[in-house]
PDB file of C-alpha atoms and ligand atoms in Angstrom:
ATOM      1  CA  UNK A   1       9.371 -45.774  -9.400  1.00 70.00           C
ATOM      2  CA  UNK A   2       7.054 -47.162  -6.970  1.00 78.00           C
ATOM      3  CA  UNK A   3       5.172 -44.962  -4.528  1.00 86.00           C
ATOM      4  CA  UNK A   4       3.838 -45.492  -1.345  1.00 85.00           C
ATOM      5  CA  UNK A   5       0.390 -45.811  -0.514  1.00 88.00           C
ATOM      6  CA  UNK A   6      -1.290 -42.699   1.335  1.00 90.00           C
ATOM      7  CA  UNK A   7      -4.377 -42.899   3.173  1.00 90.00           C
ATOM      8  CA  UNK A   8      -7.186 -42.391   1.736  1.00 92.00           C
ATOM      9  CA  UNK A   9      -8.235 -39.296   3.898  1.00 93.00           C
ATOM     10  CA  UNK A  10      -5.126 -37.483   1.713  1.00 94.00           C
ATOM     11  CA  UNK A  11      -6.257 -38.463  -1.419  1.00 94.00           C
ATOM     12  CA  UNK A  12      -9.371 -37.922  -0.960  1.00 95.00           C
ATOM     13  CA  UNK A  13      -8.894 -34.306  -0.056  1.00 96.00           C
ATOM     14  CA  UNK A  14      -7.263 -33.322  -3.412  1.00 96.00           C
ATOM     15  CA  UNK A  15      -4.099 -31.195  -2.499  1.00 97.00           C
ATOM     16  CA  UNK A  16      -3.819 -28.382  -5.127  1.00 97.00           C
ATOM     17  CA  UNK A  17      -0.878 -27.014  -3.787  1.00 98.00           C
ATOM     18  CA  UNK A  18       2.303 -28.211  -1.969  1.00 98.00           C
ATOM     19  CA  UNK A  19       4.081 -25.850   0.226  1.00 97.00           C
ATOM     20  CA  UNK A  20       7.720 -26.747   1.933  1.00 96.00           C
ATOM     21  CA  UNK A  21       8.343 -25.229   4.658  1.00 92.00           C
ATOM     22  CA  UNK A  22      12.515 -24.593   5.069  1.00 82.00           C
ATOM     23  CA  UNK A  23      14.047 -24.407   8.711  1.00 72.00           C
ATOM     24  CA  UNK A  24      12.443 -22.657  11.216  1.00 78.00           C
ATOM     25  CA  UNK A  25       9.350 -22.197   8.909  1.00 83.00           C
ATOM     26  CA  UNK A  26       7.579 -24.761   9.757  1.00 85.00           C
ATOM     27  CA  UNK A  27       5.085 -23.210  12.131  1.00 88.00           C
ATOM     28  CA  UNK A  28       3.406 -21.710   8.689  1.00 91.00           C
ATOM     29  CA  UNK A  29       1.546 -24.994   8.943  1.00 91.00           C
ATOM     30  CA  UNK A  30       0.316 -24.597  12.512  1.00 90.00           C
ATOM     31  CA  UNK A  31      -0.737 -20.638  11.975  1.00 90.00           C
ATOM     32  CA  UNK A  32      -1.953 -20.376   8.601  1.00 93.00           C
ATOM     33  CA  UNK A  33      -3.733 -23.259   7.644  1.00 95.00           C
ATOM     34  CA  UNK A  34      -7.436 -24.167   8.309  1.00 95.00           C
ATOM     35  CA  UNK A  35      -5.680 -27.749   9.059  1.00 96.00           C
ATOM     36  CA  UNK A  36      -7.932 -30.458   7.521  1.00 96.00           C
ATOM     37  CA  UNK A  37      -5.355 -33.847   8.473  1.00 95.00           C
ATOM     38  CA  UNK A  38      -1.898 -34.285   9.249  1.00 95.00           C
ATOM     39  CA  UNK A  39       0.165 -37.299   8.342  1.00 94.00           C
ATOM     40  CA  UNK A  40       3.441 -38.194  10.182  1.00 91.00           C
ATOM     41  CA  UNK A  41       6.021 -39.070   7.799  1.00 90.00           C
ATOM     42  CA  UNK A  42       6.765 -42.201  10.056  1.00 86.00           C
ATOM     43  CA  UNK A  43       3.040 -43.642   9.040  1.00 89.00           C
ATOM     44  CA  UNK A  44       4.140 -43.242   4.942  1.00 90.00           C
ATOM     45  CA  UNK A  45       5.967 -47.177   4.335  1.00 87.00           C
ATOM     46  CA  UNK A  46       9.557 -46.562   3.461  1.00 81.00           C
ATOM     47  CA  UNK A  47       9.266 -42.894   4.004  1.00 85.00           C
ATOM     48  CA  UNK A  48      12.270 -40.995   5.499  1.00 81.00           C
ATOM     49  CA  UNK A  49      12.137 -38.920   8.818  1.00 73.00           C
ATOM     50  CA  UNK A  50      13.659 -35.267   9.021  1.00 64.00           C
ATOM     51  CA  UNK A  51      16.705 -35.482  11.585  1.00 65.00           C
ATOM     52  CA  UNK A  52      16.921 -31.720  12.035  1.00 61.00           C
ATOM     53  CA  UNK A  53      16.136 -29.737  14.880  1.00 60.00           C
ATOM     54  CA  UNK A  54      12.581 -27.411  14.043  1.00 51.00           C
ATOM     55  CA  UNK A  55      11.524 -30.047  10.999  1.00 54.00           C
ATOM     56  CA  UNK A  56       8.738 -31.675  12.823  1.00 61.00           C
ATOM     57  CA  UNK A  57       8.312 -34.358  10.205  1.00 86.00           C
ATOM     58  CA  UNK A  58       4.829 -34.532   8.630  1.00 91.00           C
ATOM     59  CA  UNK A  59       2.606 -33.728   6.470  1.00 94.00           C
ATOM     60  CA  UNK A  60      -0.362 -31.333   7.312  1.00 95.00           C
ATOM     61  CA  UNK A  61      -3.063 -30.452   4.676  1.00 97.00           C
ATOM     62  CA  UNK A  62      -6.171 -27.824   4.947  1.00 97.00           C
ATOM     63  CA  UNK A  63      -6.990 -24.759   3.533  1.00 97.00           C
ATOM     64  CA  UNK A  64      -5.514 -21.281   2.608  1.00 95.00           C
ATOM     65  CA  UNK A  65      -7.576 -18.894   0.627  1.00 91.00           C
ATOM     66  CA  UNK A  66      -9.257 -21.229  -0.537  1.00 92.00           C
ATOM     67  CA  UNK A  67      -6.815 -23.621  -2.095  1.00 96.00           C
ATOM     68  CA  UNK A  68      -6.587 -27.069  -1.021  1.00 97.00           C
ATOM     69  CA  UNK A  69      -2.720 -26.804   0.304  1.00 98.00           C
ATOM     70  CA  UNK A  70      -0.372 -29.699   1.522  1.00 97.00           C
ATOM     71  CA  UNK A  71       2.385 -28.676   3.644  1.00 96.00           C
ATOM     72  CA  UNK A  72       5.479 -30.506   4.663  1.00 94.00           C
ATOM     73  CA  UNK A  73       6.053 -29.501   7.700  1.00 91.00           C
ATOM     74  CA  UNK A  74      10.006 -30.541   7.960  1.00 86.00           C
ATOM     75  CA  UNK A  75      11.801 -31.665   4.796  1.00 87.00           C
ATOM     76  CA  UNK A  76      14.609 -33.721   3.964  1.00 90.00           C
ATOM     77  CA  UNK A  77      18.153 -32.954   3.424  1.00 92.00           C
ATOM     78  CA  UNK A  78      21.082 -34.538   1.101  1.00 95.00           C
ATOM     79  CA  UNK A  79      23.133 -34.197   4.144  1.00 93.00           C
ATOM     80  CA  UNK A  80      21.646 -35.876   6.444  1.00 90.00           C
ATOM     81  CA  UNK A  81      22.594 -38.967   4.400  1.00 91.00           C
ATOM     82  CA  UNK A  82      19.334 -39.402   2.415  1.00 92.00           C
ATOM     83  CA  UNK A  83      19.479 -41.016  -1.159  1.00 93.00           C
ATOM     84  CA  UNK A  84      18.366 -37.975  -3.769  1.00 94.00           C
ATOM     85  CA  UNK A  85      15.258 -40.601  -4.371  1.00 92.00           C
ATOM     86  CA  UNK A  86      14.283 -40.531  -0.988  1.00 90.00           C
ATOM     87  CA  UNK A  87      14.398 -36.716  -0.162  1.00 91.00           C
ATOM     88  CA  UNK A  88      12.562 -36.022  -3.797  1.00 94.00           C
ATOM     89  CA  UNK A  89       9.980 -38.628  -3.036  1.00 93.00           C
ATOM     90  CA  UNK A  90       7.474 -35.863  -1.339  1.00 94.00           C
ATOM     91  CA  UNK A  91       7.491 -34.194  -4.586  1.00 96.00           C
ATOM     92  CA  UNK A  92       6.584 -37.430  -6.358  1.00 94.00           C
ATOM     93  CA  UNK A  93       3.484 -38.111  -4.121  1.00 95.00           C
ATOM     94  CA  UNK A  94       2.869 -34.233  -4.066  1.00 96.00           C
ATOM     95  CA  UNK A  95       2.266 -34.532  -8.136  1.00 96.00           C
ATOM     96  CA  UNK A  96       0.744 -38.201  -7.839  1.00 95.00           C
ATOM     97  CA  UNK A  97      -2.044 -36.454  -6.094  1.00 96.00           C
ATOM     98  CA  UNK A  98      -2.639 -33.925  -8.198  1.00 97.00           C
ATOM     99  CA  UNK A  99      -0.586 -31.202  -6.924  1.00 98.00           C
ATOM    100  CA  UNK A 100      -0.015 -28.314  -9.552  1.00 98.00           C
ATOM    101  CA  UNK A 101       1.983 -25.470  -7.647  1.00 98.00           C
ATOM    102  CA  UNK A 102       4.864 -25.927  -5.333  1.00 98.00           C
ATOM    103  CA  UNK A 103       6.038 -23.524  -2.672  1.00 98.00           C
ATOM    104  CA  UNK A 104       9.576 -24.532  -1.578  1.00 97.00           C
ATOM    105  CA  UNK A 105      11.149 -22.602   1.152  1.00 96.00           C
ATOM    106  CA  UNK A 106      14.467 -22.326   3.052  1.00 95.00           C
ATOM    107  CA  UNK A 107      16.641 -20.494   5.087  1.00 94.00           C
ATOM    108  CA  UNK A 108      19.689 -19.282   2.991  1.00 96.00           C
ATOM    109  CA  UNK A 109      22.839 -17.370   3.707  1.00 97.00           C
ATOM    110  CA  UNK A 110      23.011 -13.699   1.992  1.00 98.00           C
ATOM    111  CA  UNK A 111      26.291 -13.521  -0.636  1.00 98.00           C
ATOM    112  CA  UNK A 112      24.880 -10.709  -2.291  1.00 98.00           C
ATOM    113  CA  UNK A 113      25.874  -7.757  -0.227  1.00 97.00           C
ATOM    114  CA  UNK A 114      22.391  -5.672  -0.715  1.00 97.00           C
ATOM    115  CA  UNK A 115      20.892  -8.513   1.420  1.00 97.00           C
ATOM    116  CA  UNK A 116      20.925  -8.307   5.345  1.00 96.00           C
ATOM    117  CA  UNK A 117      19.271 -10.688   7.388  1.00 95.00           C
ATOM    118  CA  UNK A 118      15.554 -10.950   7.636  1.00 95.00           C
ATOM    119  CA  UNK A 119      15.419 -10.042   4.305  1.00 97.00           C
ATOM    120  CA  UNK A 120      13.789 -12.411   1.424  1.00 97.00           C
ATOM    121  CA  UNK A 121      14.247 -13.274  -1.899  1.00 98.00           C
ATOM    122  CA  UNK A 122      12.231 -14.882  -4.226  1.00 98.00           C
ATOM    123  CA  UNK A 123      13.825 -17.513  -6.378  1.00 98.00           C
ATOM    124  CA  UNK A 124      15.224 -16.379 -10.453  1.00 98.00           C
ATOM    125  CA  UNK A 125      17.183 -19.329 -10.549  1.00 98.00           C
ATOM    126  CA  UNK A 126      19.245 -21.738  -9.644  1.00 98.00           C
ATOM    127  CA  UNK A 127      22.355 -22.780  -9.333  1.00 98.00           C
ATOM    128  CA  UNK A 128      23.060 -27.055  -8.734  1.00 98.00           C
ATOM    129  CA  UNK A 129      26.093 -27.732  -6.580  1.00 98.00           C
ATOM    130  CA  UNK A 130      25.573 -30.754  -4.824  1.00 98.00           C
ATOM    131  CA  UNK A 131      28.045 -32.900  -7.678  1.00 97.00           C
ATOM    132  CA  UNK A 132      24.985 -34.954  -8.256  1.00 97.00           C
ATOM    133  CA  UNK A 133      21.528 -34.599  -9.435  1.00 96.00           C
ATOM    134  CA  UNK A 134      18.345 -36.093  -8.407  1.00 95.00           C
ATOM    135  CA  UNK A 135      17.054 -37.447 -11.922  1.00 93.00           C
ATOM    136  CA  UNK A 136      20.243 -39.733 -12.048  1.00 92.00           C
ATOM    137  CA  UNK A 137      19.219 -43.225 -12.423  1.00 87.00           C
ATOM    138  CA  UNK A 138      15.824 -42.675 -13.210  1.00 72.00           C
ATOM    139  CA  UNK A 139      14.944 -44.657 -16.224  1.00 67.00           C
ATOM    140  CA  UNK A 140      11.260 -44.615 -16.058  1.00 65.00           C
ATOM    141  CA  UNK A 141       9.645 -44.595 -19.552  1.00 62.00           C
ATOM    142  CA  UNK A 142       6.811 -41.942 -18.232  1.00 59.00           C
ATOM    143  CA  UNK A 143       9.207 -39.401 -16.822  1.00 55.00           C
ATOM    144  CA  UNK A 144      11.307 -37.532 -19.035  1.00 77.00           C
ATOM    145  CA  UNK A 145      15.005 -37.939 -18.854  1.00 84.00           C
ATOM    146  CA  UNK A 146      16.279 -34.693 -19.889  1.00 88.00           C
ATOM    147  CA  UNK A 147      14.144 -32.099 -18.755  1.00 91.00           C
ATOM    148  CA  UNK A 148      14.519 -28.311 -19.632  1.00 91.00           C
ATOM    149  CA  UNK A 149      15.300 -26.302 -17.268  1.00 95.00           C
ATOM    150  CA  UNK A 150      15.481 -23.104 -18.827  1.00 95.00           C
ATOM    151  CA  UNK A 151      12.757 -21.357 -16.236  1.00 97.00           C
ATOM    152  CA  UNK A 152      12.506 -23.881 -13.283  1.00 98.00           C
ATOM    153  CA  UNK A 153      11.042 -21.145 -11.047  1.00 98.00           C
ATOM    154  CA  UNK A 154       7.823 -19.781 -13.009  1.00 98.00           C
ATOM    155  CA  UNK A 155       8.315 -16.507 -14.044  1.00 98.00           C
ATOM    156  CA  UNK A 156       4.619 -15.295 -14.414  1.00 98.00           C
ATOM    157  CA  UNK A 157       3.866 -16.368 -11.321  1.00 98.00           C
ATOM    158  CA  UNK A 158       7.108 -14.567  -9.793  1.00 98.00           C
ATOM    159  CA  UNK A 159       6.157 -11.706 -11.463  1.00 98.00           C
ATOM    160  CA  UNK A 160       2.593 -11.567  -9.912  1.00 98.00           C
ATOM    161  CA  UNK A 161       4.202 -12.032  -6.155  1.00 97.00           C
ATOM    162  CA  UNK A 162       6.146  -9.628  -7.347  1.00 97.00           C
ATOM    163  CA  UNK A 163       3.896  -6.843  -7.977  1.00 96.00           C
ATOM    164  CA  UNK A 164       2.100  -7.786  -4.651  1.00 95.00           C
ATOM    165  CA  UNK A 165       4.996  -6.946  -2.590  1.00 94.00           C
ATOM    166  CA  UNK A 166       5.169  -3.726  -4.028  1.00 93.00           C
ATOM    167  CA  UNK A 167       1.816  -2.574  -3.962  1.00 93.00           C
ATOM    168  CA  UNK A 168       2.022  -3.685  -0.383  1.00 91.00           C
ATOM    169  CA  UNK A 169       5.525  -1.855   0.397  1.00 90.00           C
ATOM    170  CA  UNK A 170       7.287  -5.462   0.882  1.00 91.00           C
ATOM    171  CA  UNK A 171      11.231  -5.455  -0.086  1.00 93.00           C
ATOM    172  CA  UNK A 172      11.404  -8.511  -1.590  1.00 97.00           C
ATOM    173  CA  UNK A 173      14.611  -9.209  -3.280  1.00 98.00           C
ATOM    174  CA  UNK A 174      15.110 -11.821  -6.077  1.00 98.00           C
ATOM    175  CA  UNK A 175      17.909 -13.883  -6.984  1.00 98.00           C
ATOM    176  CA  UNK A 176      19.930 -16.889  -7.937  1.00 98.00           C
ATOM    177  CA  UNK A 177      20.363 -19.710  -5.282  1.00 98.00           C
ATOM    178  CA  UNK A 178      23.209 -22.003  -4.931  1.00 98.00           C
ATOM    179  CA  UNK A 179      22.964 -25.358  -3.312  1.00 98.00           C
ATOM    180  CA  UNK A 180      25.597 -26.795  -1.230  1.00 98.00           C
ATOM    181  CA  UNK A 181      25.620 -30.356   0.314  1.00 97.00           C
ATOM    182  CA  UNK A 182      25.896 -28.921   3.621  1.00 94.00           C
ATOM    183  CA  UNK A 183      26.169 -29.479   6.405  1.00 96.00           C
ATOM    184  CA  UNK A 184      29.628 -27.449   7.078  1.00 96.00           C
ATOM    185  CA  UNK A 185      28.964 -24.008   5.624  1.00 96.00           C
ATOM    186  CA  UNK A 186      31.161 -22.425   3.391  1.00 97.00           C
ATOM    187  CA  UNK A 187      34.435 -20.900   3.850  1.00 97.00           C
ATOM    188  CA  UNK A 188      34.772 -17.430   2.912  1.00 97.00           C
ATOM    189  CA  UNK A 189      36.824 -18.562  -0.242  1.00 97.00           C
ATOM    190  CA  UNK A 190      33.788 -20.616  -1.003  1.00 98.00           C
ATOM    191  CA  UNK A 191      31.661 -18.033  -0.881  1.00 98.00           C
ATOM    192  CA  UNK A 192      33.953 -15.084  -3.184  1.00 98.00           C
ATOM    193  CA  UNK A 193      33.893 -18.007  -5.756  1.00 98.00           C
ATOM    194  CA  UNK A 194      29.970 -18.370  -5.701  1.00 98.00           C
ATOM    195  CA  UNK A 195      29.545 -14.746  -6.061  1.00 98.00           C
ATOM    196  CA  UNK A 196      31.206 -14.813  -9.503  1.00 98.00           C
ATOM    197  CA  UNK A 197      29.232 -17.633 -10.376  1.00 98.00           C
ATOM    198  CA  UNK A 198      26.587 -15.303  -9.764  1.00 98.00           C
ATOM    199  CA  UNK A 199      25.023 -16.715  -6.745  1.00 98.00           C
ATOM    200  CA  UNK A 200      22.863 -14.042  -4.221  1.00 98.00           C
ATOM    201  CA  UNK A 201      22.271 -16.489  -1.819  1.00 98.00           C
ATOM    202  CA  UNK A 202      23.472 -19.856  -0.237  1.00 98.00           C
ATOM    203  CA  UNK A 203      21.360 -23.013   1.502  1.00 97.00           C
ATOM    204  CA  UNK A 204      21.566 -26.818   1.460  1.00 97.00           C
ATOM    205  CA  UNK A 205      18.152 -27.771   0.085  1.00 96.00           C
ATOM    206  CA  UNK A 206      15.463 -26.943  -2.388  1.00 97.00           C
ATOM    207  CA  UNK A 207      17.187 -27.457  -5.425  1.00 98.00           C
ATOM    208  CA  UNK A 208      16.433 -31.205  -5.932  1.00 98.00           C
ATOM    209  CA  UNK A 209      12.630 -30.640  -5.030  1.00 97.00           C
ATOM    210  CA  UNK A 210      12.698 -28.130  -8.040  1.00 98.00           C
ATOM    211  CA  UNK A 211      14.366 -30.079 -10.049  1.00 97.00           C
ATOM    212  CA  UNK A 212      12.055 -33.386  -9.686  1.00 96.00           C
ATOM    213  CA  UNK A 213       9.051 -31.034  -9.362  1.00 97.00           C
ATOM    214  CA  UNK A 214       9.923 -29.922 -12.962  1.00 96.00           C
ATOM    215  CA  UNK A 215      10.159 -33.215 -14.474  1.00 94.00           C
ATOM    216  CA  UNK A 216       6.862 -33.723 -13.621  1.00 94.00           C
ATOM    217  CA  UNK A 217       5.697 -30.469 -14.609  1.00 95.00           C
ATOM    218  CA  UNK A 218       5.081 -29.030 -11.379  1.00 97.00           C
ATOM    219  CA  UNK A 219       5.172 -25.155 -11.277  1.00 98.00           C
ATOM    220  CA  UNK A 220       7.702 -23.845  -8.695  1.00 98.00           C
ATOM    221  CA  UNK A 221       8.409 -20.795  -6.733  1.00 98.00           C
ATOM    222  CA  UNK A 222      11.573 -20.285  -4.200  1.00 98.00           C
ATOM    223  CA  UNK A 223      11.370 -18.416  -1.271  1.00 97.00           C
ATOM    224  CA  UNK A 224      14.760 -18.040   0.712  1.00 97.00           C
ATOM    225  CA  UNK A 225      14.608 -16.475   4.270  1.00 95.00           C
ATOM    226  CA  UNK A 226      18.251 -14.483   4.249  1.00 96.00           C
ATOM    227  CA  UNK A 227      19.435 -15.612   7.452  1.00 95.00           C
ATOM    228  CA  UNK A 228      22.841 -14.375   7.840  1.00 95.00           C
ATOM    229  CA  UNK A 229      25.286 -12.896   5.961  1.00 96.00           C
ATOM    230  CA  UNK A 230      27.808 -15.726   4.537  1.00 97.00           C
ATOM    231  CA  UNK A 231      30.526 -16.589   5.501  1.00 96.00           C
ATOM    232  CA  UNK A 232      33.499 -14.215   4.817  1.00 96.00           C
ATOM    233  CA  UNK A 233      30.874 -11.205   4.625  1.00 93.00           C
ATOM    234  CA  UNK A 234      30.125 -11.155   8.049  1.00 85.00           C
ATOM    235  CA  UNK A 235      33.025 -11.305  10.392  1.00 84.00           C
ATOM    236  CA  UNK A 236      30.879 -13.263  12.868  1.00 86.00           C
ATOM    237  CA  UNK A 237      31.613 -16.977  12.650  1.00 89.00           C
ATOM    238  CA  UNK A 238      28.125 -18.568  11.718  1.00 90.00           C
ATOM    239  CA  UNK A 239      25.718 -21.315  13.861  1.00 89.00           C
ATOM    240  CA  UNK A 240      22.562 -23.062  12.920  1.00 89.00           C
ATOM    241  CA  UNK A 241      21.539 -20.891  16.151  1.00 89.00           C
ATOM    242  CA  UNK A 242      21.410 -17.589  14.113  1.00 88.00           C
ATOM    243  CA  UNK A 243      19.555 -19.376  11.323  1.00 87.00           C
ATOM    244  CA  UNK A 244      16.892 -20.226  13.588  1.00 88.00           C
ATOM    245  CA  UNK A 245      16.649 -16.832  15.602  1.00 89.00           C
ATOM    246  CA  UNK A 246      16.318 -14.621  12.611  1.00 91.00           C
ATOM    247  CA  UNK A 247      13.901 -17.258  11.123  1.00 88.00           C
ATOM    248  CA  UNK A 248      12.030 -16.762  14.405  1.00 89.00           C
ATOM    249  CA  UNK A 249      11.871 -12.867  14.180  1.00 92.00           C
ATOM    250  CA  UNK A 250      10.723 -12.533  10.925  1.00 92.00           C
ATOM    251  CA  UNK A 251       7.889 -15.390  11.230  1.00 91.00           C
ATOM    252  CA  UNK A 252       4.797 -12.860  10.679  1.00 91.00           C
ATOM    253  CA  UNK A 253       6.524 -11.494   7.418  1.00 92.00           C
ATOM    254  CA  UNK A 254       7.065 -14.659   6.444  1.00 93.00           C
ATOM    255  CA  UNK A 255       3.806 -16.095   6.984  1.00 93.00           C
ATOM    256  CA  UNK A 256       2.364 -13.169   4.903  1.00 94.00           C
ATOM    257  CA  UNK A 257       4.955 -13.376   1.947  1.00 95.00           C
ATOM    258  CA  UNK A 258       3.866 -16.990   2.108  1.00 95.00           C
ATOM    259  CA  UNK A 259       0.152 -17.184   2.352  1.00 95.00           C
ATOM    260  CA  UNK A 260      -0.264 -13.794  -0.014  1.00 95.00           C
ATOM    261  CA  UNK A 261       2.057 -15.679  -2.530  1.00 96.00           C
ATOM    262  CA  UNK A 262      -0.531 -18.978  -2.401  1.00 96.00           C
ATOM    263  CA  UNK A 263      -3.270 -16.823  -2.851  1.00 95.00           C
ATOM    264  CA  UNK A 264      -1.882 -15.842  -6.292  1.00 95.00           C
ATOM    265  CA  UNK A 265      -1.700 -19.253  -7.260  1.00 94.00           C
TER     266      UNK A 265
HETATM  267  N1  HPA B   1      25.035 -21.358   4.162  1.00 80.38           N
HETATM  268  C1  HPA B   1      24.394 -22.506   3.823  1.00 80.38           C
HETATM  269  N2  HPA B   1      23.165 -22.781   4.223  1.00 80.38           N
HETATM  270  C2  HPA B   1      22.546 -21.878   5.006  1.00 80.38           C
HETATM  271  C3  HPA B   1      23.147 -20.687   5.392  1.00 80.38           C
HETATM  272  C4  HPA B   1      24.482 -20.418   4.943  1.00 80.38           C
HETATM  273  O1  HPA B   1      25.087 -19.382   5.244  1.00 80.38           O
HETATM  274  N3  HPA B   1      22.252 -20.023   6.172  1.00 80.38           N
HETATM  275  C5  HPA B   1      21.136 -20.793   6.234  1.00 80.38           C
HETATM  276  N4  HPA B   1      21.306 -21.919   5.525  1.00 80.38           N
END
């Protein structure tokens, strides 16, 4: 696959780690990073551009901690009618530039019934349901075509974020994400069937980021923001309007989850 060129103020500067920053997240970017650059998607030649409300669409790099961290700030979604090329093309020019560790974020809807909104839950697995899969149709002889996916989110680093939110009395919860197309959410019937599939939590994204980053042997951690309850287990009809208010509320916890997890990286 070809990539675009990036300028060479990007390359230059050596990312270490990629962070993506899921809806209503995105101001992680703007408070957390000593920001070196920042690279509107519409500048990258045949890049996409985030449709979605909150996804501001670009790429801003700096530092956290230390660590030489590019963020997307807004990412791409299978339902907003992108090929699965185009919206896993970040993580090919995250790992083209030397990019070791991905963050990927979201905003996801709580199935499992310990979970209440505001809560978070750090990735264990996955679960694909988007009927398709972002390798297909990749037949490049350096990439591997079947890739294991046995442990896409890293476990020792999970277990070292782990032990962090303890010793700093953080709940974090930690479960199995299942990834819709989107963009209706589920019905309730929807949602009792994902729950014996096993599923905590619901969302639209992150799965074919993890699933690309792996091929190239990027290590990945999940973060889901529990935004609401899903549908069926609350009795309140759901709106992209909740999503964003309880992403709002619980920015600082975020932002500390987040830039105490990088720090472990
Ligand atoms: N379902 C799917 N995606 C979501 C949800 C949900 O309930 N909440 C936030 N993203």
């Amino acid at each position: 696959m070809k990539l675009p060129e990036l300028p060479a103020e990007l390359t230059d500067f050596k990312p270490e780690v990629g962070l993506i920053l899921g809806s209503g997240l995105g101001f992680f970017a703007d408070d957390r990073i000593e920001v070196v650059g920042r690279l509107p998607y519409g500048e990258i030649e045949d890049f996409p551009v985030s449709t979605v409300p909150g996804h501001a669409g670009q790429f801003v790099y700096g530092h956290l901690d230390g660590k030489r961290v590019l963020c997307m700030q807004g990412r791409f979604h299978f339902y907003e009618g992108y090929t699965m090329a185009q919206l896993t093309l970040p993580i090919r020019l995250m790992a083209q530039l030397g990019v070791h560790t991905i963050f990927v974020t979201n905003a996801a809807g709580g199935i499992n019934r310990d979970y209440v909104p505001g809560d978070f839950m750090l990735l264990s697995d996955h679960i694909n349901f988007l009927g398709t899969n972002p390798l297909i149709g990749n037949q490049s002889n350096d990439d591997t075509r079947f890739p294991d996916m046995s442990e896409v989110y890293d476990g020792a680093l999970r277990a070292k974020i782990r032990e962090r939110a303890k010793t700093e009395g953080v709940d974090l919860k930690e479960g199995v994400y299942l990834a819709t197309t989107g963009p209706s959410f589920e019905t309730p019937a929807e949602i009792r069937a994902f729950a014996t599939f096993g599923a905590d939590a619901v969302g639209m994204s992150t799965v074919p980021e993890a699933i690309v980053a792996r091929q190239l042997g990027i290590r990945v951690i999940g973060i889901s923001c529990i935004t609401n309850a899903a549908a069926g287990i609350s009795k309140e009809p759901l709106s992209h309007e909740e999503v964003s208010e309880t992403a709002d509320r619980v920015r600082p916890q975020f932002a500390d989850l987040l830039a105490g997890a990088v720090a472990l990286a």
